[in-house]
Amino acid sequence: MAPPSQIISPADASIILKHAASSCGHDECPDLIHTTNAAEGQEPVLPLYLRSPEHFFNRDLDCACPESDYENHTGGCECECECEEECDDDYCVDECGCEPCLAEKSACSPRLRLERPEGIRDIFESVYTNRIGPYRIAKDHQLDYQLCTARELKGFVDARGLQDLYPAGTTLKPLYIRALQDADRKATFRFLDLPAEMRNLVYAELLTFDVETCPHRRMCYAQILRTCKAAYVEAKEILYDNVVDVRFSAQVKPIEHAGGNDRLETGALVHNTLVTQRGKTDFGRLLNCTAIYPDFLKRITQLKLSRSLTDDPSANRLPEFAHRGLAYLHSCLVTLTSFLMDQHCLHSVQVDITKLGRLEDEELIATLRPLRRLRNVSSMRITGDCREELKARIANDVNGTASVPNTLKQMQLVISHGQAAVRLGGLTNPLFGHRPCGSYPSECGYEMVDLVQQHLDAILCGADDRYAHFGLFESARKEKILQIRLAKIQDALSDLHMDMVRKNLELLEKAKATKDEYFDGRVDPDETKLLAGYYTDYETDYDSEDSEW
């Protein structure tokens, strides 16, 4: 192989030396200065680290870099010769002429290290041979050119149709790497021209993760979905084929400053993300209990549910913790199934109750009953201490297609409308709360507001217990009673004429404004008559004490 100094042009030498200077950091090195100046028109004289191996035999190498930088370039010899001769730092290649020693001549000789910058020594190790540098590490999802030999890089250059600067057979690794990296930065690849089978393999490699190997640090590379609409349409199904883990936890935490008492901390995690936070939202808040779940749960195909009452098995024997833990688990299942009932793409559901402890059949049936509200799920697998009969019953229900009313969703709508009607009735009806129901019939239907309030109190009876209202879903009988009460509230709300209530509210606002003007001395006599006429219908129904309002 001819020495590089015989074939490298001044322009190419300038490119190499600029890269070497940036890697070494020694801008004042005489070899670099001399060769750079030569690149402007004179015959180039290459520095030692780019010359052929024959240049170093029987030569005394001496670097002109400052003495203070000696430690930055030197290091002990770690080469292992095939000839098994004892390697000496200064005379390794002089004693042995085998190819490994020839390669180590440029890597281990401390004098040669002075002449070869760190970046060139580590990256371009195969300037003279086909061996790679000793410090190179492969990069994820990318071919590291530093791990390739010079002949392999030359093959890449020829295969990609790039210009080979030295077609005569000389292989200089730094120039090939530079040419390939420049081509990579400017390259475009028509991914959609690949066959559909190959594209699916790429999508599966990027968008799926192994549940078993790393359950707590699962991730995928979803950035490919942002490239174009076609890739999004093709790959989104593969993304949603992942098994999404939903975990409900309840742990007993001691409170040291409260006399050693314990409390039960609860939480729900969807794909390792906490969705319940104290002070923001919780399952105990009925009207927003389903809003905490992310929408992507409606598009996944595989779901895994896991739950443990506590990390301390001895705490399961405490009645208060066991009861509250089961109530919390039941509320979690009620809200999750209600969230998925109207729209889901589930094919498989796994339920892990191995850490739930041993429960009575009645407790387990009531706790897992919300799962039977799902439909069109082909596979339901329950692991844990559960009778096979109950597992088969749940699997048979979720595999069916019969419609099931979403009672929780209906309950949220009816209660929100009922509470709004009660508040509005208290604002617009002067006698609201002062007379029994039915004693003040009017064209607005205010007599129905008390009826709505009674049914709301019956449903929300467990104000002290955060999860009491979810007990209405423990059995089919309780849920049927709840549906009847909701129907009665809807009938009462239909008898409440909201257009008249809205009109009374506008009159009330106008009367209050007239009152303020009257006390300011700017009242109109006609407006005073209107204010008096607004309350004519109620003058015979309340005494002087009530009239002071």
XYZ file of C-alpha atoms in Angstrom:
549
model
C 0.000 0.000 0.000
C 1.476 3.302 -1.049
C 2.123 5.915 1.645
C -0.735 8.405 1.879
C 1.647 11.314 1.415
C 2.183 10.255 -2.208
C -1.500 10.454 -3.256
C -3.262 12.962 -0.959
C -3.957 16.232 -2.691
C -3.390 19.576 -0.922
C -7.149 20.232 -0.694
C -7.827 16.810 0.844
C -4.950 17.228 3.244
C -6.394 20.563 4.362
C -9.749 18.903 5.116
C -8.109 16.149 7.144
C -5.896 18.515 9.078
C -8.721 20.880 9.979
C -10.643 17.941 11.458
C -7.510 16.761 13.240
C -6.883 20.208 14.684
C -10.429 20.427 16.030
C -10.055 16.984 17.612
C -6.605 17.587 19.069
C -7.023 21.163 20.199
C -3.391 21.998 19.405
C -3.723 24.709 16.810
C -0.047 25.602 17.171
C 1.311 22.150 16.359
C 4.121 22.703 13.775
C 3.063 19.672 11.729
C -0.457 21.045 11.343
C 0.753 24.548 10.514
C 3.290 23.288 8.009
C 0.826 21.015 6.222
C -1.970 23.604 6.230
C 0.298 26.161 4.649
C 1.410 23.578 2.131
C -2.201 22.977 1.178
C -2.382 26.495 -0.198
C -0.154 25.599 -3.124
C 2.990 23.925 -1.863
C 3.672 20.215 -1.734
C 2.005 18.856 1.415
C 4.032 17.183 4.129
C 1.703 15.029 6.188
C 2.002 14.824 9.976
C 3.215 11.603 11.501
C -0.206 10.196 12.319
C -1.180 10.120 8.621
C 2.016 8.665 7.218
C 2.563 5.062 6.259
C 3.899 2.528 8.798
C 7.249 2.361 6.997
C 7.823 5.951 8.019
C 8.193 5.029 11.680
C 10.781 2.268 11.499
C 14.119 3.262 13.095
C 12.984 6.869 13.585
C 13.146 8.991 16.699
C 9.672 10.520 17.093
C 9.471 13.856 18.791
C 6.379 16.033 19.113
C 6.579 19.809 19.230
C 3.453 20.194 21.416
C 3.916 21.875 24.822
C 5.276 19.741 27.651
C 2.192 20.502 29.787
C 0.005 18.606 27.314
C 2.087 15.453 27.448
C -0.321 13.650 29.779
C -3.249 14.425 27.500
C -1.640 12.406 24.681
C 0.226 9.577 26.364
C -0.846 6.373 28.020
C 0.428 2.922 28.818
C 0.761 0.243 26.189
C -2.040 -2.322 26.370
C -1.442 -4.203 23.115
C -1.368 -7.997 22.928
C 0.876 -9.354 20.180
C 0.062 -12.538 18.340
C 3.718 -13.483 18.513
C 3.389 -13.537 22.334
C 6.578 -11.514 22.658
C 6.917 -9.214 25.630
C 5.664 -5.839 24.486
C 7.743 -2.768 25.207
C 6.242 0.698 24.993
C 9.031 2.165 22.896
C 10.130 -0.751 20.710
C 7.009 -2.893 20.226
C 6.928 -2.696 16.442
C 10.698 -2.835 16.115
C 10.808 -6.253 17.784
C 7.732 -7.751 16.095
C 6.472 -7.189 12.577
C 3.107 -8.941 12.805
C -0.011 -7.017 11.821
C -1.422 -6.655 15.382
C 1.820 -5.107 16.536
C 1.838 -2.887 13.472
C -1.610 -1.658 14.441
C -0.584 -1.171 18.047
C 2.337 0.930 16.816
C -0.174 3.715 16.171
C -2.171 3.075 19.348
C 0.282 2.277 22.134
C 3.576 3.956 21.412
C 3.777 6.938 23.786
C 5.988 8.852 21.395
C 3.532 8.307 18.563
C 0.674 9.409 20.846
C 2.315 12.802 20.992
C 2.002 13.075 17.218
C -1.572 11.721 16.958
C -4.429 13.767 18.460
C -6.901 11.971 20.708
C -9.789 12.171 18.244
C -7.722 10.712 15.396
C -6.276 7.953 17.626
C -9.692 6.761 18.858
C -11.813 7.203 15.744
C -9.496 6.559 12.801
C -7.679 3.550 14.173
C -7.693 1.693 10.860
C -5.805 4.253 8.818
C -3.133 1.632 8.148
C -4.960 -1.646 8.881
C -8.514 -2.968 8.918
C -8.785 -2.951 12.703
C -11.292 -0.677 14.429
C -10.563 1.748 17.232
C -10.496 0.348 20.800
C -12.851 2.956 22.275
C -15.806 2.808 19.929
C -19.300 1.856 21.201
C -22.260 1.024 18.982
C -25.125 3.527 18.903
C -28.791 2.614 19.237
C -30.763 2.313 15.978
C -27.838 3.685 13.952
C -24.857 2.160 12.221
C -21.658 3.443 13.785
C -19.187 3.945 10.970
C -16.329 3.889 13.468
C -17.007 0.185 14.067
C -16.606 -0.593 10.364
C -13.363 -1.341 8.618
C -12.013 0.845 5.860
C -12.871 -1.765 3.221
C -16.474 -1.934 4.477
C -16.752 1.846 4.322
C -15.395 1.806 0.787
C -18.103 -0.721 -0.083
C -20.750 1.600 1.413
C -19.434 4.484 -0.680
C -19.556 2.432 -3.891
C -23.009 0.987 -3.128
C -24.521 4.410 -2.489
C -23.017 5.888 -5.646
C -20.840 8.399 -3.811
C -17.613 9.754 -5.237
C -14.607 7.657 -4.273
C -11.744 10.082 -3.868
C -9.130 7.331 -4.081
C -10.283 4.636 -6.519
C -6.751 3.307 -6.960
C -7.165 1.014 -3.940
C -6.115 3.287 -1.115
C -8.545 3.236 1.814
C -8.506 6.206 4.172
C -11.169 5.746 6.820
C -11.608 9.413 7.907
C -12.454 10.564 4.402
C -14.942 7.741 3.860
C -16.642 8.472 7.167
C -16.883 12.143 6.309
C -18.393 11.376 2.889
C -20.921 8.931 4.354
C -21.954 11.297 7.150
C -22.453 14.149 4.694
C -24.600 11.865 2.551
C -26.608 10.777 5.608
C -27.423 14.360 6.524
C -28.709 15.033 3.018
C -30.334 11.655 2.427
C -34.039 11.087 1.870
C -35.680 7.696 2.137
C -39.111 6.832 0.766
C -40.285 4.686 3.653
C -43.739 4.126 2.206
C -42.184 2.497 -0.875
C -41.272 -0.506 1.264
C -43.651 -3.479 1.222
C -46.386 -3.397 3.839
C -44.895 -6.418 5.606
C -41.569 -4.655 6.086
C -43.248 -1.469 7.280
C -45.194 -3.459 9.867
C -41.936 -4.959 11.124
C -40.512 -1.458 11.557
C -43.657 -0.282 13.351
C -43.578 -3.300 15.658
C -39.920 -2.672 16.512
C -40.571 0.964 17.417
C -44.034 0.912 18.962
C -44.240 -2.266 21.036
C -42.572 -3.066 24.319
C -42.060 -6.194 26.368
C -44.220 -6.250 29.468
C -42.293 -8.961 31.284
C -38.722 -7.702 30.959
C -39.248 -4.177 32.278
C -42.778 -3.668 33.633
C -42.042 -0.377 35.387
C -40.080 1.337 32.595
C -41.994 0.519 29.456
C -41.719 2.931 26.586
C -41.838 3.060 22.824
C -40.789 5.436 20.068
C -44.072 7.008 18.999
C -42.382 9.840 17.075
C -42.863 7.904 13.837
C -46.597 8.613 14.104
C -45.859 12.311 13.530
C -44.082 11.856 10.218
C -47.160 11.736 7.982
C -50.826 10.792 7.997
C -50.233 7.537 6.135
C -47.731 6.313 8.726
C -50.104 7.342 11.517
C -53.003 5.398 10.035
C -50.864 2.295 9.520
C -49.008 2.317 12.838
C -51.599 3.459 15.359
C -53.174 0.001 15.510
C -49.806 -1.520 16.407
C -49.314 1.103 19.108
C -52.651 0.288 20.704
C -51.860 -3.446 20.658
C -49.620 -2.937 23.686
C -50.785 -4.308 27.029
C -51.663 -1.263 29.147
C -51.410 -1.845 32.880
C -53.903 -0.150 35.218
C -52.975 -0.579 38.878
C -55.075 0.343 41.886
C -53.111 0.496 45.116
C -54.040 0.968 48.750
C -51.243 1.066 51.304
C -51.355 1.453 55.068
C -49.195 4.417 56.085
C -48.373 5.190 59.726
C -48.959 8.709 61.018
C -46.262 9.288 63.595
C -47.395 12.735 64.692
C -50.945 11.491 65.338
C -50.185 9.058 68.127
C -49.095 6.169 65.911
C -52.406 5.726 64.103
C -52.446 4.367 60.569
C -54.263 5.573 57.497
C -55.015 4.040 54.110
C -53.446 5.805 51.117
C -55.064 5.052 47.766
C -54.049 5.745 44.193
C -54.632 4.701 40.601
C -51.896 4.409 37.965
C -52.518 4.086 34.234
C -49.415 2.991 32.315
C -47.208 3.979 35.288
C -48.778 7.456 35.417
C -50.650 8.556 38.530
C -54.129 9.747 37.564
C -55.495 10.368 41.080
C -53.922 13.175 43.071
C -54.912 14.431 46.450
C -56.692 17.771 46.323
C -57.455 17.581 42.582
C -59.723 14.665 41.806
C -60.690 11.336 43.285
C -63.145 8.530 42.789
C -65.048 9.777 45.829
C -66.174 12.827 43.840
C -69.091 11.430 41.959
C -69.542 13.982 39.168
C -65.952 13.779 37.855
C -64.956 10.246 38.820
C -64.665 9.040 35.196
C -62.937 12.153 33.846
C -59.560 11.142 35.301
C -58.994 8.328 32.801
C -57.080 9.178 29.590
C -58.967 8.830 26.314
C -56.438 6.428 24.795
C -57.866 3.674 27.024
C -60.833 3.560 24.645
C -58.522 2.652 21.746
C -56.315 -0.036 23.293
C -56.934 -3.724 22.644
C -55.288 -5.318 25.707
C -55.838 -4.242 29.305
C -54.383 -5.557 32.542
C -55.888 -4.719 35.946
C -54.000 -5.356 39.160
C -54.795 -4.473 42.733
C -53.542 -5.144 46.268
C -55.156 -4.005 49.484
C -51.844 -3.190 51.117
C -48.165 -4.067 51.039
C -48.480 -5.306 54.642
C -50.460 -8.582 54.694
C -51.117 -8.212 58.426
C -53.084 -5.024 57.766
C -55.679 -7.008 55.828
C -56.890 -8.384 59.135
C -57.889 -4.903 60.287
C -61.633 -4.556 59.594
C -61.544 -0.843 58.832
C -58.726 -1.166 56.280
C -60.144 -4.307 54.681
C -63.593 -2.738 54.276
C -62.278 0.568 52.922
C -59.847 -1.227 50.619
C -62.611 -3.326 49.090
C -64.846 -0.272 48.750
C -62.039 1.562 46.966
C -61.405 -1.354 44.599
C -65.130 -1.574 43.854
C -65.310 2.160 43.097
C -62.283 1.867 40.779
C -63.878 -0.943 38.796
C -67.237 0.866 38.625
C -65.691 4.047 37.233
C -63.350 2.263 34.802
C -66.038 -0.011 33.350
C -68.474 2.903 33.058
C -65.768 4.851 31.218
C -65.263 1.964 28.756
C -68.861 0.774 28.366
C -70.012 3.125 25.632
C -66.903 2.838 23.449
C -63.907 0.524 23.628
C -61.747 -1.689 21.406
C -60.770 -4.290 23.998
C -60.081 -7.840 22.892
C -58.382 -9.118 26.035
C -58.666 -8.176 29.724
C -56.438 -9.605 32.458
C -57.416 -9.175 36.113
C -54.816 -9.960 38.770
C -56.237 -10.360 42.296
C -53.437 -12.485 43.728
C -52.575 -9.814 46.314
C -56.154 -9.153 47.257
C -56.218 -11.708 50.048
C -58.777 -14.401 50.711
C -62.335 -13.040 50.615
C -65.743 -14.506 51.119
C -67.658 -15.420 47.990
C -70.242 -12.688 48.575
C -67.555 -10.024 48.962
C -65.686 -11.150 45.865
C -68.859 -11.326 43.758
C -69.900 -7.818 44.829
C -66.384 -6.423 44.255
C -65.915 -7.898 40.770
C -69.498 -7.338 39.600
C -68.631 -4.137 37.634
C -66.504 -6.245 35.258
C -69.655 -8.011 34.090
C -70.932 -4.718 32.661
C -68.399 -4.813 29.796
C -69.431 -6.301 26.474
C -67.763 -7.581 23.276
C -64.562 -8.670 25.063
C -63.387 -11.966 23.586
C -60.988 -12.936 26.391
C -61.321 -12.356 30.146
C -58.679 -13.958 32.353
C -58.735 -13.699 36.153
C -55.727 -14.857 38.182
C -55.948 -15.271 41.924
C -58.089 -16.867 44.597
C -61.388 -16.958 42.717
C -63.770 -19.835 42.071
C -63.847 -21.177 38.533
C -67.611 -20.785 38.450
C -67.345 -17.036 39.057
C -64.570 -16.712 36.449
C -66.707 -18.503 33.871
C -69.732 -16.351 34.692
C -67.783 -13.111 34.251
C -66.134 -14.335 31.029
C -69.514 -15.341 29.621
C -71.048 -11.930 30.399
C -68.243 -9.843 28.869
C -68.247 -12.019 25.755
C -71.916 -11.240 25.115
C -73.449 -8.511 23.000
C -76.560 -7.631 25.034
C -76.762 -3.923 25.813
C -76.273 -2.768 29.409
C -77.394 0.679 30.626
C -74.594 2.937 31.787
C -76.174 3.743 35.134
C -73.218 5.718 36.476
C -73.198 8.052 33.461
C -76.955 8.564 33.767
C -76.521 9.143 37.495
C -73.931 11.866 36.903
C -76.176 13.722 34.437
C -79.359 13.492 36.528
C -77.672 14.497 39.783
C -75.910 17.470 38.191
C -79.224 18.701 36.703
C -81.067 18.055 39.972
C -78.536 19.947 42.071
C -78.654 22.856 39.616
C -82.478 22.921 39.818
C -82.393 22.917 43.627
C -79.922 25.808 43.706
C -81.930 27.736 41.113
C -85.179 27.119 42.995
C -83.653 28.463 46.167
C -82.614 31.629 44.361
C -85.872 32.401 42.569
C -88.586 31.100 44.941
C -89.056 33.272 48.060
C -90.794 30.467 49.970
C -88.327 27.670 49.123
C -87.485 25.859 52.342
C -90.178 27.612 54.458
C -93.180 25.401 53.641
C -93.732 21.653 53.196
C -93.681 20.255 49.678
C -96.868 21.042 47.747
C -97.978 24.035 49.879
C -96.996 26.621 47.265
C -98.065 25.439 43.802
C -97.117 27.857 41.069
C -96.810 28.064 37.336
C -93.069 27.395 37.644
C -93.537 24.010 39.331
C -91.567 24.873 42.454
C -93.415 22.146 44.340
C -91.234 19.580 42.505
C -87.972 21.005 43.823
C -88.471 19.482 47.270
C -89.184 16.123 45.647
C -85.929 16.343 43.715
C -84.090 17.223 46.919
C -85.542 14.196 48.721
C -84.405 11.777 46.025
C -80.961 13.365 45.910
C -80.607 12.934 49.672
C -81.600 9.284 49.334
C -78.970 8.639 46.659
C -76.169 10.634 48.293
C -76.935 9.389 51.773
C -73.329 8.413 52.498
C -71.871 11.902 52.606
C -69.534 10.844 55.414
C -68.293 7.776 53.505
C -66.343 8.689 50.356
C -67.365 5.547 48.459
C -70.860 4.902 49.889
C -72.718 5.854 46.696
C -70.735 3.231 44.751
C -72.367 0.612 46.961
C -75.474 1.100 44.825
C -73.710 -1.006 42.154
C -72.926 -4.021 44.344
C -75.919 -6.034 43.129
C -78.499 -5.975 40.359
C -81.255 -5.222 42.877
C -79.524 -2.116 44.271
C -78.748 -0.856 40.784
C -82.400 -1.319 39.786
C -83.525 0.754 42.794
C -81.050 3.448 41.771
C -82.424 3.526 38.230
C -85.976 3.949 39.590
C -84.911 6.920 41.737
C -83.149 8.510 38.794
C -86.307 8.122 36.701
C -88.350 9.860 39.420
C -85.878 12.746 39.516
C -86.150 13.100 35.741
C -89.954 13.183 35.961
C -89.799 15.864 38.656
C -87.373 17.928 36.602
C -89.648 17.699 33.572
C -92.492 19.224 35.651
C -90.266 22.135 36.616
C -90.799 24.774 33.919
C -87.313 26.123 33.460
C -88.423 28.894 31.094
C -90.606 30.379 33.841
C -87.852 29.911 36.391
C -85.478 31.757 34.082
C -88.024 34.573 33.713
C -88.404 34.839 37.506
C -84.642 34.967 37.842
C -84.496 37.899 35.432
C -87.289 39.671 37.339
C -85.443 39.072 40.579
C -82.289 40.637 39.215
C -84.285 43.613 37.983
C -86.056 43.949 41.354
C -82.741 43.974 43.184
C -81.461 46.713 40.886
C -84.667 48.726 41.477
C -84.240 48.325 45.222
C -80.728 49.727 45.056
C -81.950 52.701 43.042
C -84.807 53.304 45.507
C -82.439 53.635 48.436
C -80.265 55.943 46.367
C -83.247 58.249 45.709
C -83.318 57.551 41.965
C -86.324 55.202 41.751
C -89.096 55.481 39.164
C -92.688 55.171 40.596
C -93.626 52.713 37.853
C -90.684 50.494 38.753
C -91.835 50.527 42.411
C -95.272 49.223 41.385
C -93.599 46.467 39.367
C -91.510 45.465 42.367
C -94.615 45.331 44.581
C -96.582 43.325 42.024
C -93.871 40.669 41.768
C -94.618 39.506 45.305
C -98.453 39.915 45.257
C -99.006 36.156 44.920
C -97.067 35.436 48.089
C -98.360 38.176 50.463
C -100.950 35.879 52.039
C -98.503 33.000 52.576
C -95.854 34.467 54.861
C -95.929 36.659 57.958
C -94.139 39.859 58.809
C -90.999 38.056 59.950
C -90.600 36.371 56.605
C -91.281 39.628 54.763
C -88.184 41.290 56.208
C -85.966 39.445 53.693
